[in-house]
Amino acid sequence: GWAKIDHHRSIRKGIPEAIYGEGKGAEQIVKIAQKMSESGHPILVTRVCPQKASEILKKAPFLEYNSDARLLHSPISPPNNSDKKVITVPVITAGTSDIPVAEEAAITLELNGIRAKRIFDCGVAGIHRLFDHIDVIQKAPVIIVVAGMDGVLPGLIAGIAPCPVIGVPTSIGYGANFKGVAPLLTMLNTCSQGLCVVNIDNGFGAACVAALICSRIKEFNP
Amino acid sequence: GWAKIDHHRSIRKGIPEAIYGEGKGAEQIVKIAQKMSESGHPILVTRVCPQKASEILKKAPFLEYNSDARLLHSPISPPNNSDKKVITVPVITAGTSDIPVAEEAAITLELNGIRAKRIFDCGVAGIHRLFDHIDVIQKAPVIIVVAGMDGVLPGLIAGIAPCPVIGVPTSIGYGANFKGVAPLLTMLNTCSQGLCVVNIDNGFGAACVAALICSRIKEFNP
Amino acid sequence: GWAKIDHHRSIRKGIPEAIYGEGKGAEQIVKIAQKMSESGHPILVTRVCPQKASEILKKAPFLEYNSDARLLHSPISPPNNSDKKVITVPVITAGTSDIPVAEEAAITLELNGIRAKRIFDCGVAGIHRLFDHIDVIQKAPVIIVVAGMDGVLPGLIAGIAPCPVIGVPTSIGYGANFKGVAPLLTMLNTCSQGLCVVNIDNGFGAACVAALICSRIKEFNP
Amino acid sequence: GWAKIDHHRSIRKGIPEAIYGEGKGAEQIVKIAQKMSESGHPILVTRVCPQKASEILKKAPFLEYNSDARLLHSPISPPNNSDKKVITVPVITAGTSDIPVAEEAAITLELNGIRAKRIFDCGVAGIHRLFDHIDVIQKAPVIIVVAGMDGVLPGLIAGIAPCPVIGVPTSIGYGANFKGVAPLLTMLNTCSQGLCVVNIDNGFGAACVAALICSRIKEFNP
Amino acid sequence: GWAKIDHHRSIRKGIPEAIYGEGKGAEQIVKIAQKMSESGHPILVTRVCPQKASEILKKAPFLEYNSDARLLHSPISPPNNSDKKVITVPVITAGTSDIPVAEEAAITLELNGIRAKRIFDCGVAGIHRLFDHIDVIQKAPVIIVVAGMDGVLPGLIAGIAPCPVIGVPTSIGYGANFKGVAPLLTMLNTCSQGLCVVNIDNGFGAACVAALICSRIKEFNP
Amino acid sequence: GWAKIDHHRSIRKGIPEAIYGEGKGAEQIVKIAQKMSESGHPILVTRVCPQKASEILKKAPFLEYNSDARLLHSPISPPNNSDKKVITVPVITAGTSDIPVAEEAAITLELNGIRAKRIFDCGVAGIHRLFDHIDVIQKAPVIIVVAGMDGVLPGLIAGIAPCPVIGVPTSIGYGANFKGVAPLLTMLNTCSQGLCVVNIDNGFGAACVAALICSRIKEFNP
Amino acid sequence: GWAKIDHHRSIRKGIPEAIYGEGKGAEQIVKIAQKMSESGHPILVTRVCPQKASEILKKAPFLEYNSDARLLHSPISPPNNSDKKVITVPVITAGTSDIPVAEEAAITLELNGIRAKRIFDCGVAGIHRLFDHIDVIQKAPVIIVVAGMDGVLPGLIAGIAPCPVIGVPTSIGYGANFKGVAPLLTMLNTCSQGLCVVNIDNGFGAACVAALICSRIKEFNP
Amino acid sequence: GWAKIDHHRSIRKGIPEAIYGEGKGAEQIVKIAQKMSESGHPILVTRVCPQKASEILKKAPFLEYNSDARLLHSPISPPNNSDKKVITVPVITAGTSDIPVAEEAAITLELNGIRAKRIFDCGVAGIHRLFDHIDVIQKAPVIIVVAGMDGVLPGLIAGIAPCPVIGVPTSIGYGANFKGVAPLLTMLNTCSQGLCVVNIDNGFGAACVAALICSRIKEFNP
Ligand SMILES: Nc1ncnc2c1ncn2[C@@H]1O[C@H](COP(=O)(O)O)[C@@H](O)[C@H]1O
Ligand SMILES: Nc1ncnc2c1ncn2[C@@H]1O[C@H](COP(=O)(O)O)[C@@H](O)[C@H]1O
Ligand SMILES: Nc1ncnc2c1ncn2[C@@H]1O[C@H](COP(=O)(O)O)[C@@H](O)[C@H]1O
Ligand SMILES: Nc1ncnc2c1ncn2[C@@H]1O[C@H](COP(=O)(O)O)[C@@H](O)[C@H]1O
Ligand SMILES: [Mg+2]
Ligand SMILES: [Mg+2]
Ligand SMILES: [Mg+2]
Ligand SMILES: [Mg+2]
Ligand SMILES: [Mg+2]
Ligand SMILES: [Mg+2]
Ligand SMILES: [Mg+2]
Ligand SMILES: [Mg+2]
C-alpha cells in the first residue's frame, strides 16, 4: 500500500524507475521488487549492502547482486555484438578506490543496453597512464569520469575530449576532503568546457544522464 | 606575452576558447581579442560589466555586447531557418530574475550554431505555467534549466523530459540561499533521472555541455 | 531529583511535555515516565531505539512502542468517528524512506486527538502520483510534508494548497545531501507562499505546530 | 512577454502573487504592476530600495511605498474596527534593528485584511519587558517573532504561548552570526513546542503562513 | 620518554596539568599517571570511556573513575564545611542529557577545592523551573551553564546574574544542531552581557576558567 | 515608543545597557541617548561609523566619540590614581590591525571604572616582544587578548598567566581566515587552561566579562 | 609607541619582517616604514591599494610601489647575472587572472635575492601550453604554482617535477568557488607527492617558504 | 588488470609510488605489492589497520608493519651513521595524541634515506618544553610539526626556525575542532614566515615534501 511505483516512468523517460535501497528493509524491497517484476519492469535497487542483498535474494531469486556496485538488478542481457547500434561509453576512474562507484555506473549503463568500457586507475599523479587510452576518449559519445581525493581527472579529460564529460565525485579521501566535497568543488569549478557533475558517489545518476544522451543520439531528428 | 591563447581548442573540442572577463582589465581583453580575431577565431568574453564593455568596444569595434548576458562576442550569424540540421535547445528559467544567466547560455548556444528557445518565468509557485510548454520539453535533444532560490524546477522538468537536463543554479535569493548554494544542493540531490549540474551562474558552461551533446547527435556514428 | 518535569505545560500550551529519549538511559526514562504517569499525564518519549524500548517496557508496561516512529507513548484512544469535531491532517512523504519521520508526526497528532491521513511515496520524480490526492490537499486545515534528498515536495504542495504547509526535511540522502541540510535549504528558500519549516527529522515538532493550529481552529474566537 | 503573472494564485491560495523586487529593474516592475493592476489584482513588491521605489512611483502612482519594510503595495484599506471577524496577529521583535523585517510582515498581514499588533524591542537581555505583553501572547491565534543575533526570543515565547509561533531569523549581527545563520539554527533547534521557521529576513513569508492560519480559523469546518 | 609532563604548571597557573585521554591507550595513560603520582601531582584524565578506565584502574588503583563525567582522577578531599573560604560555583544544565558535561565541570571544580552546586534540567521550554534558583544565581561568584540543542539558557541566566557566566555548548541534538555548533553560535551571539564561551562539550575547560576566577577572588589585591 | 530601554539593568547586573549602533539611524540613536541621559544613565553606543557619529554629536553634545573604537559614550572620569581599589586589566593585541577591537574593550573597561593597560602588537611571529610584559601578565586579575589571523596569542598567554584570559578573535585576515572564524576556532580549541572566548570583533563583550570578574573580586564574600 | 617592529627577525630567520598593509592607515604605515628604514632594514608592505600607496609614497619616497602585486617595498637590486650562486625559482600561473598573486610572490623572491622566472597562463584547459616549459620544471630547486578556479595545476606540476611545489590558491572564481576555498581543497587533497600549500592569495607566504628552501640549499651542511 | 602502477615515478620524482590503503581490500593490496616487489620497487602502503595488515603479512612476508603509523613497508635499511651525507629532519608533535601521524612522517622519511629526529609532546600549554630543543630547531634543513586541537605549534616554531616548516594538522580534538579543520585553519593563517601546510593527518605527504627539499639540498647546483 505505502509504495507507489512509477510504472509510467519507462514510457515517459525511456529509463525505468530505480529503488533507492539505503533506508529500506529487506522485506520492503522484496515487496516492491515483486510488484515491479509482476508487471514486467526491469528492476534496479541501488545502495544495497551485501547482508541485506543475501536476505533479499532468498525471496527474490529472479534478481542478481553485484557486490562491487552494491546493486540488485534483473539479469543483464549482453548486447548483441553484431548489433551496430550498440553504443559504447567509457567509464574512467582516477584510482582503484573509485571502482565501486564506477561499477554502479557501468552496470546501470548495461541495464539500459549500452556497452560500458571500463578504464580504471588513471589518476593525474601519473598522467601518462591516461594517454594510452586517448583513442577511446576521442571517439566516445559521452564519457563518465569518476574521481575522489582532488577530483582533477574529469576536468583534464574534458580538456581533450570532443564530447560531453559527466564527472562523478567520490567520497574517497580524508581530512580536508570532507567526504567528497573537495572533488565536487574541483569539478564544479573546472576551467574545461563540456564538464557537468552529479552528486557525490552517484554513479547511477551519471549513467542515467549518459543513457539519455545515447538515446538522443540514436533517436533525435532535428 | 603573458596570455597564451589556446588556438588549438576549436579543433580539439569543436568549441572555441572563451575569455573569462571578470578579473581582467579592458586593455588586456582588447589585446587578447585582437590576437584571436587576427587568426580568425570566434570570440567570446564572459562576465564583462557594461562600463568595461564600452571601453573595450571603442578599440575592438568588431565585437558586440549583450548587457543582459554580460557577454562580449563576435557577431552571431542567424541560423539558416531552412537548414534542417539546425538543432533547437530550450533554455528555461524559474523566475524573471534568472534571465541574465539564461541569456549567457542562450547566446553561447547561438555562437555555436544552435537555436535557443527561451522560456522564462515558469517557477513551481505556479506550476501550470510550465505545462503550456510540455510539447517543447518532450521534443528537445537536451534542456537547460536555470533556477535560483529553491532550485526546484530542473528536477521537475527532468521528471518529465525524455532527454538530459542541465541544471544551472543561480545566485538569486537571500538568507539561507547562500548565494546559490541552496539551489545547487537541490539539483545535486534530485531524485529525478537525467539531471546534471554546472557551477552557480555558469550559463556559459551549461551551453558548452549542450553544444557538445548536439554535436554528438549530429556527428556520432556508433 | 535531577529531572524536573514540566507538569504545568499541558495547561499552559494544551500539549503535554515530551521526553527526548536519545541521550537518556532506560532506567532514567522509566523513572520520568512513572512520575508523569502517577500525576496522570499522557507520556511521549521520542527517539527511542528498539533495544532501549524493550528494556523500558518491562518496567513501564503502561507504555506502547512504535518501532517505525521510534516512539514510546501512552495508549492512543482512537478518535470517535462520529465526533464531527475531529480534525484530519494529511501527512505526506516524498519517498518510502521518509516514512519513519512521518510516523513520528502522525502518532504525535493522534496522541493529541487529531486524525492523521497518511499519504506516502509521492515524490516529484513521478509527480502524477500526487495528483490523485489533490482533493485531500485542497480540504486540509494544515498539511505536514516530509521529504529528504532534494526536499522539493513541500514547496510544490504549498504552491497548490490553500492552507499552511509544514515542511519536515529528513536526513535521507547521501553525498551533497549533508544529512538533510540540502532539503532544509530547499524548503527555507521556497518561492511558494505558506510554507514553514522545522528541524531535520523533527516529525514530532511538525505535529506540535499542526496540533496548535488545529486547537486554534477549534477554540479561537476573534 | 517574459513575465508570466500567476493570476490564478489568489483563487487557488487566497493570497495574491507577490513580486520579488530585488533582482528586477524599475521599468520591469512597473510593467508587471500595471498588468496586475489592470486585471484588478492587489499588488505587493518586496525588497525594493528607496531609490528604485521613487522611480517606480513616478510611473505607477497607484502604488504606495513603505521604506521601513522596503515594500511597494496597493493602498491598504484599514480593517473595519466594528468588524468582529478581523483577527489580530502580534508581530514581536527582539531588538529595534529587527523592525524592518517585522514591518514587512505586518504590512503583508494588513494587505491580507489582518490587524497587526506591533510589539518591538523585547529581547531576552531584559526579559521583563516581554512580560508586560503576556496577555496579548496568551490570546493570539498565531504569533510572528522576529529576532537576529542569538535568535532566542521565538523559542521563549513558544514556551508560554498556546498558539503556533512563526520565527523569523534576521541577518542582524556580526562575526559568528553569519548573516542570520546563528538565529536560524537557534530556532530550528528549539526545545519549545509549536515553533516553526521561515528563511532569514523573510517577514513576507512569515505573514503568508500566518494569513493562511487565520483564513483556516475563519473558514475551516472539520 | 615520549610524554613530557608539565610539572611546572601547577606552580605557574595554580591548576595542575590534565591528561587528554581520548586518543591515548590504557597503557600510555597508566605510565603518565604513575609518573605524575610519584612526583606528588594531583591527576586528572579527561574523556576516558568506561572500558579503558577499568583497564587503567587495575594498574593504577590510586585513581578513581566517574563514569558520568568520563573522568579518571585522584581522590577528592571534601571541602571542609566550616571553612568559610570555600567558594561555591553553580553548575546549571538545560536538559538531563547535558549532565555528563556538567559533571566533568563539577568534578574538575571539586578537584580544585571548589564546591559545585548542581542545578540540572532547567531549560527554557519551562522557564519557571529556573526561577526557583534565582537566589543561587544572584549570589554566585561565577556560574557555569551547560546547554545543548538551542543553547538558550546561558544567555538567559547572563541576563539576570550579576557575575560572569561561562557557557558550555554540548553536542546534544540532531539535524541542524550540527553536533553542538547551533548552541555554540547561540552563545557567541548572545545579547546578554557577561557571557563567555568554551569549546563544545568542554566542561573541563569551563571549570578551569571558573577556578581561576575563584582563585583571583581569594588572592588578588588591586 | 518602539524602543524599550532596560533601565533596570545597571541595578541587576552592575553594568548599564549598551546600544548596538550598527543597524540604527542617527535620529533613532539620538532619541534613545536623550531618554537614557535624562534618567541619569551612562551611555555607550557601539559600532558607530564616523559619519553617523558626527550627525549624532550635533544633537547629543553630551556624548563623546572615539573613532578608533567606533564608540559613542558619556565622558569617562579618569580613575582616581590614589584610589587603591582601582583594578588594572591588560588589553593585549597580536598585531597593530587588531587595535580598534582592543580599544572598544579598553574604553568599555574605563567606562566601568577599570584601568586598561594597553599592550599592542605582540604576535607570535616575534614572540620575544611579549616577554617584556611578563610581569604585567603575572599580576593581572584577568587579561583580554585580541588576535586576528591565526589567533594564536590568547592560548599562549593563557599558558603562562595565573588568571582567566578572555580571547577576542578579530576579522583581520584574508582567504581561509573567513572573517575571523579561523582565530575563533583556534581559541575554542586551545590546550591551555583558563581561556574563554567571545564573538568575533566583540571587544565590548570581553570587557563586560572582565568588568564582572573585577566586580566579583571587589565585592564577593564566600 | 603602539607598533613593535621585530628588528631581530632578519637575523633569526634570514628574512626581514613584512608589514601587513590591509588594515592600516597610510600614516601608520609611513611611521613604521620610517622607523625600519632608519635602522637599515629592507621594507616590504603587503596588500596596499593604489590610493593608499600614492599617499604613502609622498611621505616615504624611499619606497617603490608595484601595483600588480599591491606591494610597497625598498628598491630591488637586480641580481648580479655573473653571480653563479643566484638561484632561479619558477613562478607559474594557471590563468591571467592569477598574475597579481604571482607578482606578489615574484617580487618577494627578488627582494630576497632570488631570480623569479615568470610563466603565466598555463592552465589545464590547454595543458600543452605547459609542456613548452618542461625543462624549467625539471631543473628548478622549488616551484611556486598559483591557481584559482579549480586549482588543478599545482598537483599536475607536482606529478612531474623532481622538487617541492608550493601551491597558492587564489580567490579567482565564482559560485561554488567560495573565494578560493575550491582550489585550496583541490591542492590539500592532491594525490601528487611533494605539494604543500599556503593561504588563499598568499603569494608573499609562498615566496617566504621558497626563499628559506633556497637559503638551506646554499647554506646547509648535513 | 585494474591497477596501473606508476613504475616510472621513482625515476621522475626520486620518490617511489605509495599505495593508499584505506579503501582497498587485503587481497588487492597483496597483488599490487607483489607486482611492485617483483620489479624491485620499495613498497609503502599507508592507512592500513592492524587487522588488514596481519592478513596481508601472511601472503606478503617481505613487508613490515608499523602499527603506530599504520604503515606497511619494505624493510628500512638504517642510515650508515658514518655517512656524513645523511640528513636529519626533526619531526615534532604538540601532544602525545599526535604521535601516530608523526610516525607516518618519520618512517616515510627513513624509507627515503633520511634520519628522523622525533621530539614529541611540546605543545604551547607548557611552551618551556620546546625550548630544550632550540638547538635542533636552529640547525635543521626543514622541520615537520604535527599538531591537532588548536594547531598553534607549527607557527610558533616557524617564528624562530631559519628553515622551512611543514605543518601537519591532525584530526585530534573534539567539538569545534571539526576533525582537524581548526588546526588546518590556524596553520594557513599563520603570521609567521616560512610555514606551509599539507592535508589533515597527512604525515606521509609532509615527509614527501621534506624528502624533496633534502634531495634538492644535496643535488641542486644553481
Ligand atoms: N542511488 C540513487 N541516487 C539518487 N537517486 C536515486 C538512487 N536510487 C534511486 N533513486 C531515485 O530516488 C527515488 C527513490 O525513492 P524511493 O521511493 O525512496 O525508492 C526514485 O525516483 C529513483 O529514481
Ligand atoms: N521577499 C520574498 N521572499 C520569498 N519569496 C518571495 C519574496 N517576494 C516574492 N516572493 C515569491 O517569489 C516569487 C517571485 O519570483 P519572481 O518571478 O522573480 O518575481 C513569487 O512566487 C513570490 O511569491
Ligand atoms: N578535555 C579537554 N579539553 C581540552 N583540553 C584538554 C582536555 N583534557 C586535557 N586537555 C589539555 O590538553 C593537553 C593534553 O595534551 P596531551 O599531551 O595529548 O595529553 C593538556 O595541556 C591539557 O591541559
Ligand atoms: N600578506 C601577508 N600574509 C600573511 N602574513 C603577512 C602578510 N604580510 C605581512 N604578514 C605577517 O603578518 C605580520 C604583520 O602583522 P602587523 O603587525 O599587523 O603588521 C608580520 O609578522 C608579517 O610577517
Ligand atoms: Mg593508483
Ligand atoms: Mg515570477
Ligand atoms: Mg518511491
Ligand atoms: Mg534594545
Ligand atoms: Mg527536561
Ligand atoms: Mg606587527
Ligand atoms: Mg587563459
Ligand atoms: Mg601533553
Short mmCIF file of N, CA, C and O and ligand atoms in Angstrom, two decimals, chain A residues 3-5 9 17-18 24, chain C residues 94-96 121-123 129, ligand 7:
data_model
loop_
_atom_site.label_atom_id
_atom_site.label_comp_id
_atom_site.label_asym_id
_atom_site.label_seq_id
_atom_site.Cartn_x
_atom_site.Cartn_y
_atom_site.Cartn_z
N ALA A 3 3.95 1.96 -0.94
CA ALA A 3 4.88 2.32 -2.02
C ALA A 3 4.16 2.48 -3.34
O ALA A 3 3.44 1.59 -3.77
N LYS A 4 4.33 3.62 -3.97
CA LYS A 4 3.64 3.90 -5.24
C LYS A 4 4.66 3.86 -6.36
O LYS A 4 5.37 4.82 -6.61
N ILE A 5 4.75 2.73 -7.02
CA ILE A 5 5.75 2.59 -8.08
C ILE A 5 5.34 3.39 -9.29
O ILE A 5 4.16 3.45 -9.65
N ARG A 9 7.13 5.57 -15.71
CA ARG A 9 8.40 6.24 -15.98
C ARG A 9 9.13 5.73 -17.22
O ARG A 9 9.69 6.52 -17.98
N GLU A 17 12.05 3.17 -13.41
CA GLU A 17 12.29 3.66 -12.05
C GLU A 17 13.30 2.76 -11.34
O GLU A 17 13.33 1.54 -11.54
N ALA A 18 14.12 3.37 -10.52
CA ALA A 18 15.04 2.62 -9.68
C ALA A 18 14.61 2.78 -8.24
O ALA A 18 13.95 3.76 -7.88
N LYS A 24 15.80 1.37 3.23
CA LYS A 24 14.69 0.42 3.26
C LYS A 24 15.10 -0.94 3.81
O LYS A 24 16.22 -1.39 3.61
N ALA C 94 7.64 12.17 0.45
CA ALA C 94 8.16 12.12 -0.92
C ALA C 94 8.56 10.70 -1.28
O ALA C 94 8.22 10.19 -2.34
N GLY C 95 9.31 10.02 -0.39
CA GLY C 95 9.75 8.66 -0.70
C GLY C 95 9.30 7.69 0.38
O GLY C 95 8.72 8.08 1.39
N THR C 96 9.57 6.42 0.17
CA THR C 96 9.24 5.45 1.21
C THR C 96 10.25 5.53 2.36
O THR C 96 9.94 5.18 3.49
N ASP C 121 5.04 8.31 -0.36
CA ASP C 121 5.74 7.98 -1.62
C ASP C 121 5.18 8.71 -2.84
O ASP C 121 4.86 8.11 -3.85
N CYS C 122 5.13 10.04 -2.76
CA CYS C 122 4.55 10.86 -3.83
C CYS C 122 5.54 11.84 -4.43
O CYS C 122 5.16 12.94 -4.88
N GLY C 123 6.85 11.51 -4.41
CA GLY C 123 7.89 12.46 -4.80
C GLY C 123 7.79 12.95 -6.23
O GLY C 123 7.09 12.36 -7.06
N ARG C 129 1.65 10.95 -9.22
CA ARG C 129 1.18 10.21 -8.05
C ARG C 129 0.58 11.12 -6.99
O ARG C 129 -0.24 10.72 -6.18
MG MG I 7 9.45 5.81 -4.45
#
